[in-house]
Coordinates of C-alpha atoms in Angstrom, one line a residue:
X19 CA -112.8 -181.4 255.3
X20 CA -114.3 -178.8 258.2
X21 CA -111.0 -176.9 257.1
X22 CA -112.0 -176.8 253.6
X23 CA -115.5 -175.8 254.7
X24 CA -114.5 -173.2 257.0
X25 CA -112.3 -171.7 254.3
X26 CA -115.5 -171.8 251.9
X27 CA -118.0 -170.3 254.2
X28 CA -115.4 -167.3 254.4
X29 CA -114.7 -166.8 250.9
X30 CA -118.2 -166.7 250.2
X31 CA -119.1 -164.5 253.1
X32 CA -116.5 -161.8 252.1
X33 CA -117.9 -162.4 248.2
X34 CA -121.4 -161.7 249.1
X35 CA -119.9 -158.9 251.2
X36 CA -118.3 -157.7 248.7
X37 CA -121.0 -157.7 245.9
X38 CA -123.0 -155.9 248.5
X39 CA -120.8 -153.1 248.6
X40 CA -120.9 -153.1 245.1
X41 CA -124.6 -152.8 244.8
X42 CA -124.7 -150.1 247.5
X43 CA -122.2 -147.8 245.7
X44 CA -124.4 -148.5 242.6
X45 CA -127.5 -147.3 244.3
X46 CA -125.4 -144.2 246.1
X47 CA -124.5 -143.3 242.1
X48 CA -127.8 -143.7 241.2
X49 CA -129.1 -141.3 243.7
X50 CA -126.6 -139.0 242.9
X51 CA -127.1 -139.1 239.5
X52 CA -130.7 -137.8 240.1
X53 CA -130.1 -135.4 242.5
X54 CA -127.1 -133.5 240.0
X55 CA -129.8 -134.4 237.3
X56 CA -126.9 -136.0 235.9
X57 CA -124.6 -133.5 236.0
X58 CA -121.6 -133.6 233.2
X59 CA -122.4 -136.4 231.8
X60 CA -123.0 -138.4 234.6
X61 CA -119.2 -138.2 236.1
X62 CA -119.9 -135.6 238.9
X63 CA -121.9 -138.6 240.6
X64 CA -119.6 -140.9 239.7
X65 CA -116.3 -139.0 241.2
X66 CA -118.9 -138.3 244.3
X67 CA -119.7 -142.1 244.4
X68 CA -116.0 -142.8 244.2
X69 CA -114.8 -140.7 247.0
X70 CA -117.7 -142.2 248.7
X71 CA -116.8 -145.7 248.2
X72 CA -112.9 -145.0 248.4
X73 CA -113.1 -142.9 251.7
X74 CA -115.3 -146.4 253.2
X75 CA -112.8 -148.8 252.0
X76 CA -109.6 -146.8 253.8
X77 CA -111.8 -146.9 256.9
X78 CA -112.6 -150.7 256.1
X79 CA -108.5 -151.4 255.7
X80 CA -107.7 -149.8 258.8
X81 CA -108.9 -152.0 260.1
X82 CA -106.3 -154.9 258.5
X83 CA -103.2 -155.6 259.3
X84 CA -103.4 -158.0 256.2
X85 CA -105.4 -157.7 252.5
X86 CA -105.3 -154.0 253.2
X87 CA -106.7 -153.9 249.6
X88 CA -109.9 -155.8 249.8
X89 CA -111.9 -153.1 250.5
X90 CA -111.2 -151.6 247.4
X91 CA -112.7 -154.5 245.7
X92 CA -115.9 -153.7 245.5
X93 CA -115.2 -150.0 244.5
X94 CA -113.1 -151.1 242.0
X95 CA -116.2 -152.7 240.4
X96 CA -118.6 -150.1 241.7
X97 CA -116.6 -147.3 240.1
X98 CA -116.3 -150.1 236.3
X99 CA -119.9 -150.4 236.1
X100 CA -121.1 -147.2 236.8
X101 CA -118.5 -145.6 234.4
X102 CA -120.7 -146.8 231.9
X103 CA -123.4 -145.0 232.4
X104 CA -120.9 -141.8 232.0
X105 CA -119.4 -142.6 228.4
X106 CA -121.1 -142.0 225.3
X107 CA -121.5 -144.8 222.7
X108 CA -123.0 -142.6 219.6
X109 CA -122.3 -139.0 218.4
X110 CA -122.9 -136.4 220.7
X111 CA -123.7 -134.0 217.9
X112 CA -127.0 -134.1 215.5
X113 CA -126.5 -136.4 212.7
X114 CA -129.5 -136.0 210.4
X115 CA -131.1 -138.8 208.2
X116 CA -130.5 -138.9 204.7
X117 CA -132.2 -137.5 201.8
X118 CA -135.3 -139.3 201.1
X119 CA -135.0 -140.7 197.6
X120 CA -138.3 -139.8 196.2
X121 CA -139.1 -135.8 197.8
X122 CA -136.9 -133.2 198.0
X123 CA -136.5 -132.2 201.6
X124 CA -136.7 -128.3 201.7
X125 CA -136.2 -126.1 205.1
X126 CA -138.3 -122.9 205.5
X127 CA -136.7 -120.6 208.2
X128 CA -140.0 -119.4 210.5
X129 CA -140.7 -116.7 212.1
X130 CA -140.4 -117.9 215.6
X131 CA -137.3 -119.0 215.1
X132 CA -137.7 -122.5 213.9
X133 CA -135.7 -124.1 210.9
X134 CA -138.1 -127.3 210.2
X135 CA -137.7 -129.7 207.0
X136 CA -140.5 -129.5 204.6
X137 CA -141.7 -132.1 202.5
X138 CA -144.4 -131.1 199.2
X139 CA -146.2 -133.5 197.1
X140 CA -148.2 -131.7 194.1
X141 CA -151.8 -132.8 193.1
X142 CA -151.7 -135.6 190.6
X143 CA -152.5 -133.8 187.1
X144 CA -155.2 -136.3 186.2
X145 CA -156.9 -135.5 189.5
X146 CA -159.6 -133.4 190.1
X147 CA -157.2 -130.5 191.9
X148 CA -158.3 -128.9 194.7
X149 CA -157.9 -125.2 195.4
X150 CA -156.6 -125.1 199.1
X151 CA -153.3 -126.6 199.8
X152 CA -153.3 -129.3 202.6
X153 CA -150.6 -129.6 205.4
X154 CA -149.8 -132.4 207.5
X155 CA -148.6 -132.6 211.1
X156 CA -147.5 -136.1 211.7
X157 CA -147.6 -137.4 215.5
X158 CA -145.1 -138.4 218.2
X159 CA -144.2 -135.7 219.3
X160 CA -141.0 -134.4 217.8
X161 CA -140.7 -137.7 215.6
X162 CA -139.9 -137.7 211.6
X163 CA -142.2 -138.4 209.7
X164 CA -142.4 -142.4 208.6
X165 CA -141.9 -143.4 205.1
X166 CA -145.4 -145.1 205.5
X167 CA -147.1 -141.4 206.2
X168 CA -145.5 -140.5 203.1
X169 CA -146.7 -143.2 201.0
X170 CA -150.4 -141.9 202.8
X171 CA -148.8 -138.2 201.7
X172 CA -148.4 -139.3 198.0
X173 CA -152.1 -140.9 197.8
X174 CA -153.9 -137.6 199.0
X175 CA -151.9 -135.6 195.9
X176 CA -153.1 -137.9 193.6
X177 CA -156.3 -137.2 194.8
X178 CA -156.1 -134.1 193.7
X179 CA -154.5 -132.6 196.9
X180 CA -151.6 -129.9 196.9
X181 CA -149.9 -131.5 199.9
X182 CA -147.7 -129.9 202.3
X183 CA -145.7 -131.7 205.5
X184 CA -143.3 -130.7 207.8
X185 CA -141.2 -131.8 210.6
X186 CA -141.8 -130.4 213.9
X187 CA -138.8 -128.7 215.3
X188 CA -136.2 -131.5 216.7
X189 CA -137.7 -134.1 214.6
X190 CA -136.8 -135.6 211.3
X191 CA -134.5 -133.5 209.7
X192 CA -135.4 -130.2 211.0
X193 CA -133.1 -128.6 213.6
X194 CA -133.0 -128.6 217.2
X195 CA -134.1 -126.4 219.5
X196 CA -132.7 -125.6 223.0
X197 CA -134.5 -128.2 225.4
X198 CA -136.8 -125.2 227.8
X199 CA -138.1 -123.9 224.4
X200 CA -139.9 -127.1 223.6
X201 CA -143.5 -126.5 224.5
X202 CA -146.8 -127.0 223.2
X203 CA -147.2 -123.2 222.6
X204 CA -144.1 -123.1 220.9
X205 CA -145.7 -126.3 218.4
X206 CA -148.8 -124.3 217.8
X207 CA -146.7 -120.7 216.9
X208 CA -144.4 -122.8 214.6
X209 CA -147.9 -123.8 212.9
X210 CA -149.0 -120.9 212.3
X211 CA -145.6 -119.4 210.8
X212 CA -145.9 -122.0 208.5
X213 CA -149.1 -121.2 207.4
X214 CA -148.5 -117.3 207.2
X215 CA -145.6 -118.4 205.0
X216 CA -147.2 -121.2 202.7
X217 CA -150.5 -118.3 202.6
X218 CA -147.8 -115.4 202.0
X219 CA -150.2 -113.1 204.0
X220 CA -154.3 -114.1 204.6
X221 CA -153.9 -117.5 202.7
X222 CA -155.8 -120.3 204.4
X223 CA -155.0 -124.1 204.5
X224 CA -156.7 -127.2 206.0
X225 CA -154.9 -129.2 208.4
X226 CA -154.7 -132.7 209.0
X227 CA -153.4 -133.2 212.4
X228 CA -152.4 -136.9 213.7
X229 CA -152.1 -137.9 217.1
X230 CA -149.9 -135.5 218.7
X231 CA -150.3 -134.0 215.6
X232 CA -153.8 -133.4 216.0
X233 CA -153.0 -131.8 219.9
X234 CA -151.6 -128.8 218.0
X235 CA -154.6 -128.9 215.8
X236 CA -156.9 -128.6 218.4
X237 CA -155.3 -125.8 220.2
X238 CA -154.6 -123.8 217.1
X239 CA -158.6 -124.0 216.7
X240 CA -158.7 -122.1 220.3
X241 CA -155.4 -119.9 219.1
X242 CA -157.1 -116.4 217.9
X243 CA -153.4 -115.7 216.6
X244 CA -153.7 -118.9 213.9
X245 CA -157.3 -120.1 213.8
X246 CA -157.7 -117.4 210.8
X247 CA -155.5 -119.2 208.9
X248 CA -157.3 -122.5 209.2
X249 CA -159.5 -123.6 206.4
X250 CA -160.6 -126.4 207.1
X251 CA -159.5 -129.5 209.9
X252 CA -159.1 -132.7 210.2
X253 CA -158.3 -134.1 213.6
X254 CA -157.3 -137.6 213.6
X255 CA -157.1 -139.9 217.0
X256 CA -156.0 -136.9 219.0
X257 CA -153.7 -137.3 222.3
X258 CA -155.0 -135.1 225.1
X259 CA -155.4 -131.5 224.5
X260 CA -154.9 -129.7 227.8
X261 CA -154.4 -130.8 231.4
X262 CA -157.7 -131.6 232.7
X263 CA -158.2 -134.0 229.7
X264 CA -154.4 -135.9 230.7
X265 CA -155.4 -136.2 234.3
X266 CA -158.8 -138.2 233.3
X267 CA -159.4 -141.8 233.2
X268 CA -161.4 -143.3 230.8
X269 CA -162.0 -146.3 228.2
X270 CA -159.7 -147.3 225.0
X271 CA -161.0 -149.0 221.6
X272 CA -161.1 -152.4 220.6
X273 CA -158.2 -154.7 221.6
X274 CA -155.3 -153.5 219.7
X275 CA -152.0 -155.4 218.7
X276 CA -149.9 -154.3 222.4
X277 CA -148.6 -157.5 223.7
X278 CA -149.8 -159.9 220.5
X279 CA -146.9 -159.1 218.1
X280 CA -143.7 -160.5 218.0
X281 CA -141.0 -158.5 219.7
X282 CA -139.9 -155.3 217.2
X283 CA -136.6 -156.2 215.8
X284 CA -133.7 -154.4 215.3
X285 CA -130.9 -152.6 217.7
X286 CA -131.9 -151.0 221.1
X287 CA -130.3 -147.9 222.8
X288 CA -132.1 -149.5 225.7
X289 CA -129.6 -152.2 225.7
X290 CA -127.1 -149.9 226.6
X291 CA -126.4 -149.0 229.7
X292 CA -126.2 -145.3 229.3
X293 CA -129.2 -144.7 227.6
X294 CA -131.1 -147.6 229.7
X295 CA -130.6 -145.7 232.9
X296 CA -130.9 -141.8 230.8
X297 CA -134.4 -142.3 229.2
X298 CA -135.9 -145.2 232.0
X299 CA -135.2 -142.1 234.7
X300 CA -136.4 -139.7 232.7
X301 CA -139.6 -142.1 231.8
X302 CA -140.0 -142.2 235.3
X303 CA -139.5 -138.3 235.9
X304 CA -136.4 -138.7 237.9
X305 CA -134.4 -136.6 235.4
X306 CA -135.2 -133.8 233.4
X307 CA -135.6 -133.8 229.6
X308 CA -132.8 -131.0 230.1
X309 CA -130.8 -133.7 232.2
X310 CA -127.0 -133.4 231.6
X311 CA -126.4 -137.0 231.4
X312 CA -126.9 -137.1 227.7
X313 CA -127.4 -134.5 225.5
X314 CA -130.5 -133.6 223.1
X315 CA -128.4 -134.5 220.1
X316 CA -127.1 -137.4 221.7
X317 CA -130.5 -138.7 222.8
X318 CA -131.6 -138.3 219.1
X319 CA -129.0 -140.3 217.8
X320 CA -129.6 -143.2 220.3
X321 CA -132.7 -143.9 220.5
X322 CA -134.2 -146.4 217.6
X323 CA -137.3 -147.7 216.5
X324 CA -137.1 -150.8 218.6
X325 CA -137.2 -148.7 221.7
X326 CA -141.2 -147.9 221.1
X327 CA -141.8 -151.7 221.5
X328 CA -144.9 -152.1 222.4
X329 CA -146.1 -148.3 221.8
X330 CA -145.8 -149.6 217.4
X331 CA -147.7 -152.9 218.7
X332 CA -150.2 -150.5 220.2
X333 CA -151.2 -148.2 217.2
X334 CA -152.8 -152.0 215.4
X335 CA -156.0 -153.6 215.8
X336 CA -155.2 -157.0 217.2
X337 CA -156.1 -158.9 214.4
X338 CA -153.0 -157.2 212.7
X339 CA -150.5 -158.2 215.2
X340 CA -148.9 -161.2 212.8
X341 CA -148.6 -158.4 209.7
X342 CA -148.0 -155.1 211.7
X343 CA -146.1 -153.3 208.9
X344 CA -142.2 -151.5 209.1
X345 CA -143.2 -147.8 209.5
X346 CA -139.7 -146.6 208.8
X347 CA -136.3 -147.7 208.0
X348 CA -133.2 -147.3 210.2
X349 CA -132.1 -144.6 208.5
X350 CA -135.0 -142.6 208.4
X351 CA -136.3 -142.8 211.6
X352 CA -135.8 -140.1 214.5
X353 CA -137.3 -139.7 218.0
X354 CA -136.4 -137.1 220.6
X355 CA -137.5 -138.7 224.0
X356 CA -136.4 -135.9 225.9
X357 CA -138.4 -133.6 224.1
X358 CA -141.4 -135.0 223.2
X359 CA -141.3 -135.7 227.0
X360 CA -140.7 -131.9 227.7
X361 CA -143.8 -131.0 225.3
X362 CA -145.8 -133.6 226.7
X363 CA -145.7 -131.9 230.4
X364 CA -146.2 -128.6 229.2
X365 CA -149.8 -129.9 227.4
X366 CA -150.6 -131.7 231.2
X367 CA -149.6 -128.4 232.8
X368 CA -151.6 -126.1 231.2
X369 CA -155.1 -125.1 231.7
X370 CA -158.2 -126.3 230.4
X371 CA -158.8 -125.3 227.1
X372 CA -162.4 -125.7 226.6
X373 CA -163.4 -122.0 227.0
X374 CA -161.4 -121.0 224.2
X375 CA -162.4 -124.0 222.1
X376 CA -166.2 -122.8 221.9
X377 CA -165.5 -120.2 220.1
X378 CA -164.2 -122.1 217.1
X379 CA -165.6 -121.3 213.8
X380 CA -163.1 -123.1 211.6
X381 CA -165.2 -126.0 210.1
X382 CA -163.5 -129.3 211.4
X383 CA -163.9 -133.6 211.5
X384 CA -163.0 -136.2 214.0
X385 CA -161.1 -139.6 213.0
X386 CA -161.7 -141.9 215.8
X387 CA -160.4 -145.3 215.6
X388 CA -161.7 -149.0 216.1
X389 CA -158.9 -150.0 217.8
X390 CA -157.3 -146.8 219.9
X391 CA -154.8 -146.9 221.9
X392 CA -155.8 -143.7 223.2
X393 CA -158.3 -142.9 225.7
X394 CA -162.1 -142.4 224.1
X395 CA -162.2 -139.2 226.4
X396 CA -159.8 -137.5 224.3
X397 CA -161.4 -136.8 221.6
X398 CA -164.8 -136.9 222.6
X399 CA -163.5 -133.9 224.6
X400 CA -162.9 -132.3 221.2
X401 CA -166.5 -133.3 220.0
X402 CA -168.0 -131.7 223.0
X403 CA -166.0 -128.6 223.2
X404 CA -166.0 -127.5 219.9
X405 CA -168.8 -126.2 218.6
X406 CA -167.8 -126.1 214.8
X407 CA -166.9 -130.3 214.5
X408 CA -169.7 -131.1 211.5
X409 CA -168.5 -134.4 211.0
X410 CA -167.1 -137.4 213.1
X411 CA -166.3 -140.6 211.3
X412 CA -165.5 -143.8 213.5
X413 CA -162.7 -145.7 211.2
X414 CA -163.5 -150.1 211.6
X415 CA -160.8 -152.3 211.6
X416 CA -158.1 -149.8 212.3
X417 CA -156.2 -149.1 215.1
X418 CA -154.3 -145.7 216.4
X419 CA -152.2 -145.8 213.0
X420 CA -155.1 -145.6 210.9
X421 CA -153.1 -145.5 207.3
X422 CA -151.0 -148.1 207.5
X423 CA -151.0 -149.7 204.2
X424 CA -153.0 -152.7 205.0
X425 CA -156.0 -154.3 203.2
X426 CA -157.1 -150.9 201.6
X427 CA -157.0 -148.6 205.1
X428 CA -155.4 -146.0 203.4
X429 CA -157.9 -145.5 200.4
X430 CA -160.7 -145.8 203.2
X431 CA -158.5 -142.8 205.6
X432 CA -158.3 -140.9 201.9
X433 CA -161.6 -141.3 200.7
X434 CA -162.9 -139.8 204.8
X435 CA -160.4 -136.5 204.2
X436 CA -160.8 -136.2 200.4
X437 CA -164.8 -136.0 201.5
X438 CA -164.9 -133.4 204.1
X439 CA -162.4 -131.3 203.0
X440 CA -164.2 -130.8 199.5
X441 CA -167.6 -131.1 201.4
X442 CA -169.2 -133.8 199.9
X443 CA -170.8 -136.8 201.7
X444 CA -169.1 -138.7 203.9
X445 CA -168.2 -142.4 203.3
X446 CA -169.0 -143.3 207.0
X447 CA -171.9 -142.8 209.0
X448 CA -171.9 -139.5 211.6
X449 CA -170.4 -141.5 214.3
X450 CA -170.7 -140.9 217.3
X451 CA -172.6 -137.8 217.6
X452 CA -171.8 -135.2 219.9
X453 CA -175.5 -135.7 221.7
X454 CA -174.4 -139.8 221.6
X455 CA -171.2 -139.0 223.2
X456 CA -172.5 -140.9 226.4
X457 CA -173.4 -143.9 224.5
X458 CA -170.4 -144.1 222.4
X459 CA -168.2 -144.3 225.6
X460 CA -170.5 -147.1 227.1
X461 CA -170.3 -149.2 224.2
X462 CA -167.5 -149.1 221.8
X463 CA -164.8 -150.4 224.0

């Protein structure tokens, strides 16, 4: 029996030994891995970690005059469960969603070099039409646009509105660009190209502008290169627009849906190694959007609509959590982490953008949101800077995603656009004012 025991205390010794030599070539990968930024797909730490881990266990074995090889163990099962952080499970090259069934998916070739998918929904002929065409600039960044933003799409052109939408560059169905040209600039030059080409010349156009969406909005309204061509605006539960706004603190809205609503189903590139550790360290800022661990296309091709979890939960009033709709099929949907990463840093790097904002003249309106998800202090930084916001309507009973096809929220979002864009009176109270900007933030939380 003490024989047995002995025997047992030293198999589990060396096994414990052995998993710790395991977990400490892991971590040397790991290290690597961010240092090379995750060079050639990973393997240049992986062949450093395994001269690493082999060079120790020939040390380790001589050592032995017996088991010679049991120092290899645990790089034998360092090097297996590393090398799957290395090998690619989905396409490396771009597939692209499928045709929608009910708009024709047309790509305009811009000036600055952009090829972006462009979607156009005519005004109802039994509406009232109005004269300016209205373009769209959906949120995420570099996301496709959801089939539920189209269906919000459709309703404004049978209001009478001659709508226009199109995919950022890297999202939807529009093509890539190289990772180091994705910047908030670049979003706000590709805006304007579309609008020199939908005006062919000195045309104007409103813009509605959504979340990140309504970032490139805002800064177009400061852009003396593209504010001509704005109309009119319509800034809707805007992210931060420069980098003093990202560094502040501040309040959210109402309690919205994030961690009430069941878990999203539906695969997750998350639950793959690979893309776990790829966009966790770039989350993290460990690696690069440009990291060479994964490619852009590849990153695009893995990530799903599972992945945003709780960021979907977050864009509902609580309330909704039970009934939160599905924004977009599997086929449809398209996120580029790396990027939208890329353009976020670029917005929290540059600098302050409220001297240029003052001098707005374009005519515009704030959508705030019962429910945000995103800090009050965002866009009540776009109510005080801009001088040339006439309206600001605070939406009830809606969170981040404020058409979302529940209980009439999208005829309510339509019937706020549809007023100020023809300049008739609003459907809401002016709320908050930019004088009861103080009050606002002290109350509606």
């Amino acid at each position: 029996m003490a024989a047995f025991a002995v025997r047992l205390a030293r198999f589990t010794g060396r096994s414990l030994l052995a998993l710790t030599a395991t977990a400490a070539l892991t971590v040397v990968f790991l290290l690597v891995l961010v240092l090379t930024d995750g060079a050639a797909s990973g393997l240049a730490a992986w062949l450093t970690t395994l001269g690493t881990g082999c060079a120790a266990a020939l040390w380790r074995s001589r050592r032995r005059r017996a088991a010679r090889l049991v120092p290899f163990v645990p790089v034998a099962l360092a090097a297996a469960l590393t090398a799957t952080v290395c090998v690619p499970t989905v396409p490396t090259t771009r597939q692209y969603p499928p045709a929608l069934p009910f708009v024709a998916t047309q790509h305009w070739n811009l000036s600055t070099g952009s090829r972006v998918a462009v979607y156009h929904y005519p005004p109802a002929p039994s509406a009232a039409r109005h004269p300016i065409p209205l373009v769209y600039l959906h949120g995420g960044p570099v996301r496709g646009i959801s089939v539920l933003d189209h269906g919000f799409l459709q309703l404004l052109a049978r209001r009478g509105h001659d709508v226009y939408a199109y995919e950022q560059a890297g999202g939807g169905r529009s093509d890539l660009l190289p990772m180091e040209q994705y910047t908030i600039s670049r979003s706000v030059r590709d805006l304007g190209a579309f609008l020199q080409l939908l005006g062919r010349g000195e045309g104007q156009a409103d813009v509605l502008g959504f979340s990140a969406g309504g970032v490139v909005l805002t800064r177009a309204l400061a852009d003396p290169a593209v504010a001509p061509r704005l109309h009119r605006a319509v800034i809707a539960e805007p992210g931060p627009m420069d980098g003093p706004t990202a560094r502040i603190s501040g309040h959210r809205g109402r309690p919205s849906a994030r961690g009430l609503a069941p878990a999203a189903a539906g695969p997750r590139s998350t639950h793959t190694p690979r893309y776990a550790v790829a966009f966790g360290l770039m989350r993290l800022g460990f690696l690069t959007p440009g990291t060479g661990l994964i490619g852009q296309a590849e990153g695009v091709n893995a990530f799903k609509a599972a992945d945003l979890g709780s960021d979907t939960a977050s864009a509902y009033c609580a309330h909704d959590a039970h009934r939160i709709p599905s924004e977009d099929p599997a086929r449809n949907f398209t996120f580029s982490a790396a990027a939208s990463l890329r353009i976020q840093q670029t917005v929290k790097d540059s600098p302050s953008l409220a001297p240029q904002l003052r001098r707005s003249k374009t005519p515009a309106m704030l959508m705030i949101a019962e429910c945000s998800s995103q800090l009050r202090q965002w866009a009540t930084a776009v109510l005080a800077g801009d001088p040339a916001v006439r309206r600001t309507q605070y939406m009830p009973g809606v969170g981040h995603h404020m058409w979302n096809g529940l209980a009439g929220n999208d005829d309510r979002a339509a019937a706020v656009v549809t007023a100020f864009l023809r300049d008739e009176p609003a459907p809401l109270p002016d709320y908050p004012t930019r004088e009861g900007i103080a009050a606002f933030l002290r109350d509606r939380r």
